[in-house]
């Protein structure tokens, strides 16, 4: 069972709510994925069109909400967004993300660490989205983050575990859960992340932008379950030289 | 008359309203929004007791889909 900040999760697949073609499809996909932690964003409402009520159906679905600070360009804005989320949703949980660069959406390490320290001091359950930097992840853990969320590859790119060597280091060192976030584009990527020993993965684009999101949500659920079970079962060592699995006696000669 | 800026849109009010009355007048569903007055988050329990003032900057945020 995965535990973050004292809360237990049966599912190790976290999902986002963005990019779905309809709210109904999003809700159905989340339901099928069995995800229990779901990200949402915040935005000024359009006074002319009003705001869609996402909260009611998500709460009815029984999932825990993880508001993100997307749109924040620095620590100050991210802290403000977290305070806003706490007031709006009544949750201390926050996915801290600060990515001022609009082209690659690379997280700003300096601002993220600064914001994380203050938010932790204010009692937030902070889950920072960061580059797969083992040193930074350790620093975030030291300031009190409840988990770290290193990226597999840039947000929404579906490139998979581009950062794999560094993800391995983070998993090896971390004393808090490691959630692989961003860039996971296929169920096999998710399974691989879990086989490496990640505690969970967060998937949004790969489900939402697939041709059949509900089916894809099921695929990711199965992949995450399978990858975790494989990790727990214990994968064999990778060798460079062949190692026989059958007796090497000369069959015809002896 | 007082002028306020609601989500960056100038609005003229005939009389000062409470923040709660302002949201009601705008038909904004209150249970799913957060309100920011002059860059400070205002707790929901205070909405009915705070009046809008001239040149106030009021922002209303809601949850949207995101990753």
GROMACS .gro file of N, CA, C and O in nm, chain A residues 16-19 39-47 51-56 58-59 68 80 83-84 87-89 95 97 202 204, chain B residues 6-9 11 26 28-29 31-36 39-45 47 57 59-67:
model
  256
   16UNK      N    1  -0.440   1.303  -1.426
   16UNK     CA    2  -0.474   1.444  -1.443
   16UNK      C    3  -0.610   1.455  -1.509
   16UNK      O    4  -0.664   1.356  -1.560
   17UNK      N    5  -0.665   1.577  -1.508
   17UNK     CA    6  -0.798   1.598  -1.563
   17UNK      C    7  -0.796   1.680  -1.692
   17UNK      O    8  -0.901   1.706  -1.750
   18UNK      N    9  -0.677   1.719  -1.737
   18UNK     CA   10  -0.666   1.807  -1.853
   18UNK      C   11  -0.679   1.735  -1.986
   18UNK      O   12  -0.660   1.613  -1.994
   19UNK      N   13  -0.712   1.812  -2.089
   19UNK     CA   14  -0.707   1.769  -2.229
   19UNK      C   15  -0.813   1.668  -2.272
   19UNK      O   16  -0.810   1.622  -2.386
   39UNK      N   17  -0.534   1.533  -1.025
   39UNK     CA   18  -0.491   1.674  -1.026
   39UNK      C   19  -0.595   1.764  -1.093
   39UNK      O   20  -0.665   1.723  -1.185
   40UNK      N   21  -0.600   1.885  -1.042
   40UNK     CA   22  -0.681   1.990  -1.103
   40UNK      C   23  -0.599   2.120  -1.103
   40UNK      O   24  -0.502   2.131  -1.030
   41UNK      N   25  -0.641   2.212  -1.187
   41UNK     CA   26  -0.575   2.342  -1.193
   41UNK      C   27  -0.675   2.449  -1.150
   41UNK      O   28  -0.792   2.419  -1.120
   42UNK      N   29  -0.630   2.573  -1.145
   42UNK     CA   30  -0.720   2.683  -1.110
   42UNK      C   31  -0.704   2.796  -1.211
   42UNK      O   32  -0.598   2.814  -1.269
   43UNK      N   33  -0.813   2.869  -1.228
   43UNK     CA   34  -0.810   2.976  -1.327
   43UNK      C   35  -0.913   3.081  -1.291
   43UNK      O   36  -1.016   3.049  -1.231
   44UNK      N   37  -0.885   3.207  -1.327
   44UNK     CA   38  -0.987   3.311  -1.313
   44UNK      C   39  -1.107   3.271  -1.399
   44UNK      O   40  -1.089   3.231  -1.514
   45UNK      N   41  -1.226   3.283  -1.344
   45UNK     CA   42  -1.341   3.242  -1.425
   45UNK      C   43  -1.374   3.350  -1.528
   45UNK      O   44  -1.347   3.468  -1.508
   46UNK      N   45  -1.430   3.304  -1.638
   46UNK     CA   46  -1.477   3.395  -1.742
   46UNK      C   47  -1.617   3.441  -1.700
   46UNK      O   48  -1.709   3.360  -1.689
   47UNK      N   49  -1.631   3.570  -1.675
   47UNK     CA   50  -1.758   3.619  -1.623
   47UNK      C   51  -1.872   3.602  -1.722
   47UNK      O   52  -1.989   3.595  -1.683
   51UNK      N   53  -1.821   2.921  -1.504
   51UNK     CA   54  -1.725   2.811  -1.487
   51UNK      C   55  -1.800   2.678  -1.485
   51UNK      O   56  -1.906   2.667  -1.425
   52UNK      N   57  -1.743   2.580  -1.553
   52UNK     CA   58  -1.799   2.445  -1.542
   52UNK      C   59  -1.775   2.395  -1.400
   52UNK      O   60  -1.671   2.419  -1.342
   53UNK      N   61  -1.871   2.325  -1.348
   53UNK     CA   62  -1.856   2.270  -1.214
   53UNK      C   63  -1.788   2.134  -1.221
   53UNK      O   64  -1.852   2.032  -1.239
   54UNK      N   65  -1.655   2.136  -1.209
   54UNK     CA   66  -1.579   2.011  -1.210
   54UNK      C   67  -1.580   1.946  -1.073
   54UNK      O   68  -1.568   1.825  -1.060
   55UNK      N   69  -1.591   2.031  -0.971
   55UNK     CA   70  -1.573   1.981  -0.835
   55UNK      C   71  -1.678   1.879  -0.794
   55UNK      O   72  -1.644   1.774  -0.738
   56UNK      N   73  -1.803   1.910  -0.823
   56UNK     CA   74  -1.910   1.821  -0.776
   56UNK      C   75  -1.893   1.679  -0.828
   56UNK      O   76  -1.891   1.585  -0.748
   58UNK      N   77  -1.626   1.530  -0.942
   58UNK     CA   78  -1.502   1.469  -0.892
   58UNK      C   79  -1.517   1.427  -0.746
   58UNK      O   80  -1.469   1.322  -0.704
   59UNK      N   81  -1.585   1.508  -0.669
   59UNK     CA   82  -1.608   1.472  -0.529
   59UNK      C   83  -1.702   1.353  -0.520
   59UNK      O   84  -1.685   1.266  -0.434
   68UNK      N   85  -0.292   2.181  -0.854
   68UNK     CA   86  -0.156   2.218  -0.894
   68UNK      C   87  -0.142   2.370  -0.897
   68UNK      O   88  -0.240   2.444  -0.888
   80UNK      N   89   0.099   3.169  -0.352
   80UNK     CA   90  -0.033   3.230  -0.361
   80UNK      C   91  -0.134   3.129  -0.416
   80UNK      O   92  -0.246   3.114  -0.365
   83UNK      N   93  -0.228   2.876  -0.153
   83UNK     CA   94  -0.322   2.934  -0.056
   83UNK      C   95  -0.462   2.941  -0.114
   83UNK      O   96  -0.562   2.915  -0.046
   84UNK      N   97  -0.469   2.976  -0.241
   84UNK     CA   98  -0.598   2.985  -0.311
   84UNK      C   99  -0.664   2.847  -0.315
   84UNK      O  100  -0.784   2.832  -0.289
   87UNK      N  101  -0.804   2.742   0.020
   87UNK     CA  102  -0.931   2.808   0.050
   87UNK      C  103  -1.044   2.748  -0.035
   87UNK      O  104  -1.155   2.726   0.014
   88UNK      N  105  -1.014   2.722  -0.161
   88UNK     CA  106  -1.119   2.676  -0.252
   88UNK      C  107  -1.160   2.532  -0.225
   88UNK      O  108  -1.277   2.498  -0.228
   89UNK      N  109  -1.061   2.447  -0.199
   89UNK     CA  110  -1.088   2.304  -0.191
   89UNK      C  111  -1.080   2.247  -0.050
   89UNK      O  112  -1.114   2.131  -0.028
   95UNK      N  113   0.022   2.010  -0.559
   95UNK     CA  114   0.128   1.974  -0.654
   95UNK      C  115   0.196   2.104  -0.694
   95UNK      O  116   0.138   2.187  -0.764
   97UNK      N  117   0.416   2.322  -0.892
   97UNK     CA  118   0.485   2.327  -1.021
   97UNK      C  119   0.507   2.470  -1.063
   97UNK      O  120   0.417   2.553  -1.062
  202UNK      N  121   0.212   0.954  -1.249
  202UNK     CA  122   0.101   1.044  -1.279
  202UNK      C  123   0.088   1.054  -1.431
  202UNK      O  124   0.185   1.088  -1.499
  204UNK      N  125  -0.156   1.192  -1.759
  204UNK     CA  126  -0.268   1.274  -1.805
  204UNK      C  127  -0.280   1.265  -1.958
  204UNK      O  128  -0.368   1.201  -2.013
  260UNK      N  129  -1.334   4.353  -1.167
  260UNK     CA  130  -1.369   4.214  -1.138
  260UNK      C  131  -1.309   4.125  -1.247
  260UNK      O  132  -1.348   4.133  -1.363
  261UNK      N  133  -1.215   4.043  -1.207
  261UNK     CA  134  -1.141   3.960  -1.305
  261UNK      C  135  -1.091   4.044  -1.423
  261UNK      O  136  -1.110   4.009  -1.539
  262UNK      N  137  -1.032   4.156  -1.386
  262UNK     CA  138  -0.971   4.250  -1.482
  262UNK      C  139  -1.071   4.324  -1.569
  262UNK      O  140  -1.032   4.392  -1.664
  263UNK      N  141  -1.201   4.311  -1.539
  263UNK     CA  142  -1.303   4.383  -1.616
  263UNK      C  143  -1.359   4.495  -1.528
  263UNK      O  144  -1.410   4.467  -1.419
  265UNK      N  145  -1.608   4.740  -1.362
  265UNK     CA  146  -1.753   4.733  -1.342
  265UNK      C  147  -1.793   4.848  -1.252
  265UNK      O  148  -1.723   4.881  -1.156
  280UNK      N  149  -2.360   3.846  -0.993
  280UNK     CA  150  -2.293   3.799  -1.115
  280UNK      C  151  -2.333   3.655  -1.150
  280UNK      O  152  -2.280   3.596  -1.245
  282UNK      N  153  -2.254   3.387  -0.995
  282UNK     CA  154  -2.138   3.300  -0.981
  282UNK      C  155  -2.166   3.199  -0.870
  282UNK      O  156  -2.200   3.238  -0.757
  283UNK      N  157  -2.155   3.072  -0.903
  283UNK     CA  158  -2.179   2.965  -0.806
  283UNK      C  159  -2.073   2.974  -0.695
  283UNK      O  160  -1.953   2.968  -0.723
  285UNK      N  161  -2.005   2.786  -0.420
  285UNK     CA  162  -1.946   2.675  -0.345
  285UNK      C  163  -1.816   2.624  -0.407
  285UNK      O  164  -1.742   2.552  -0.343
  286UNK      N  165  -1.788   2.666  -0.530
  286UNK     CA  166  -1.671   2.608  -0.597
  286UNK      C  167  -1.571   2.714  -0.643
  286UNK      O  168  -1.495   2.691  -0.735
  287UNK      N  169  -1.573   2.829  -0.578
  287UNK     CA  170  -1.480   2.934  -0.619
  287UNK      C  171  -1.401   2.987  -0.500
  287UNK      O  172  -1.439   2.966  -0.385
  288UNK      N  173  -1.291   3.053  -0.531
  288UNK     CA  174  -1.214   3.125  -0.429
  288UNK      C  175  -1.207   3.271  -0.471
  288UNK      O  176  -1.208   3.302  -0.590
  289UNK      N  177  -1.200   3.356  -0.372
  289UNK     CA  178  -1.209   3.499  -0.401
  289UNK      C  179  -1.085   3.571  -0.349
  289UNK      O  180  -1.041   3.548  -0.236
  290UNK      N  181  -1.032   3.659  -0.434
  290UNK     CA  182  -0.912   3.734  -0.399
  290UNK      C  183  -0.946   3.883  -0.405
  290UNK      O  184  -0.996   3.931  -0.507
  293UNK      N  185  -0.538   4.123  -0.411
  293UNK     CA  186  -0.427   4.027  -0.408
  293UNK      C  187  -0.416   3.950  -0.276
  293UNK      O  188  -0.312   3.890  -0.248
  294UNK      N  189  -0.522   3.949  -0.197
  294UNK     CA  190  -0.522   3.868  -0.074
  294UNK      C  191  -0.642   3.774  -0.078
  294UNK      O  192  -0.755   3.817  -0.109
  295UNK      N  193  -0.616   3.647  -0.050
  295UNK     CA  194  -0.725   3.549  -0.050
  295UNK      C  195  -0.820   3.579   0.067
  295UNK      O  196  -0.775   3.601   0.179
  296UNK      N  197  -0.949   3.583   0.038
  296UNK     CA  198  -1.048   3.612   0.141
  296UNK      C  199  -1.122   3.483   0.178
  296UNK      O  200  -1.185   3.421   0.091
  297UNK      N  201  -1.116   3.441   0.304
  297UNK     CA  202  -1.189   3.321   0.345
  297UNK      C  203  -1.340   3.337   0.321
  297UNK      O  204  -1.394   3.448   0.337
  298UNK      N  205  -1.403   3.228   0.285
  298UNK     CA  206  -1.544   3.232   0.248
  298UNK      C  207  -1.633   3.290   0.358
  298UNK      O  208  -1.729   3.362   0.330
  299UNK      N  209  -1.600   3.261   0.484
  299UNK     CA  210  -1.687   3.308   0.593
  299UNK      C  211  -1.685   3.460   0.608
  299UNK      O  212  -1.766   3.517   0.680
  301UNK      N  213  -1.697   3.667   0.331
  301UNK     CA  214  -1.750   3.729   0.209
  301UNK      C  215  -1.870   3.821   0.237
  301UNK      O  216  -1.886   3.923   0.172
  311UNK      N  217  -0.976   4.562  -0.650
  311UNK     CA  218  -0.946   4.462  -0.753
  311UNK      C  219  -0.991   4.327  -0.696
  311UNK      O  220  -0.936   4.281  -0.596
  313UNK      N  221  -1.079   3.924  -0.775
  313UNK     CA  222  -1.059   3.814  -0.869
  313UNK      C  223  -1.129   3.689  -0.817
  313UNK      O  224  -1.118   3.657  -0.698
  314UNK      N  225  -1.197   3.621  -0.906
  314UNK     CA  226  -1.269   3.499  -0.870
  314UNK      C  227  -1.209   3.384  -0.948
  314UNK      O  228  -1.200   3.389  -1.071
  315UNK      N  229  -1.165   3.284  -0.874
  315UNK     CA  230  -1.101   3.168  -0.936
  315UNK      C  231  -1.187   3.044  -0.918
  315UNK      O  232  -1.259   3.031  -0.818
  316UNK      N  233  -1.176   2.954  -1.013
  316UNK     CA  234  -1.246   2.825  -1.003
  316UNK      C  235  -1.152   2.714  -1.044
  316UNK      O  236  -1.047   2.738  -1.105
  317UNK      N  237  -1.192   2.595  -1.009
  317UNK     CA  238  -1.114   2.478  -1.049
  317UNK      C  239  -1.139   2.450  -1.197
  317UNK      O  240  -1.252   2.458  -1.244
  318UNK      N  241  -1.032   2.420  -1.268
  318UNK     CA  242  -1.043   2.379  -1.407
  318UNK      C  243  -0.962   2.251  -1.426
  318UNK      O  244  -0.883   2.213  -1.338
  319UNK      N  245  -0.983   2.188  -1.537
  319UNK     CA  246  -0.909   2.065  -1.565
  319UNK      C  247  -0.761   2.096  -1.582
  319UNK      O  248  -0.723   2.199  -1.638
  320UNK      N  249  -0.678   2.006  -1.533
  320UNK     CA  250  -0.534   2.027  -1.545
  320UNK      C  251  -0.457   1.903  -1.502
  320UNK      O  252  -0.512   1.813  -1.437
  321UNK      N  253  -0.329   1.900  -1.537
  321UNK     CA  254  -0.251   1.781  -1.511
  321UNK      C  255  -0.153   1.796  -1.397
  321UNK      O  256  -0.154   1.893  -1.325
   0.00000   0.00000   0.00000
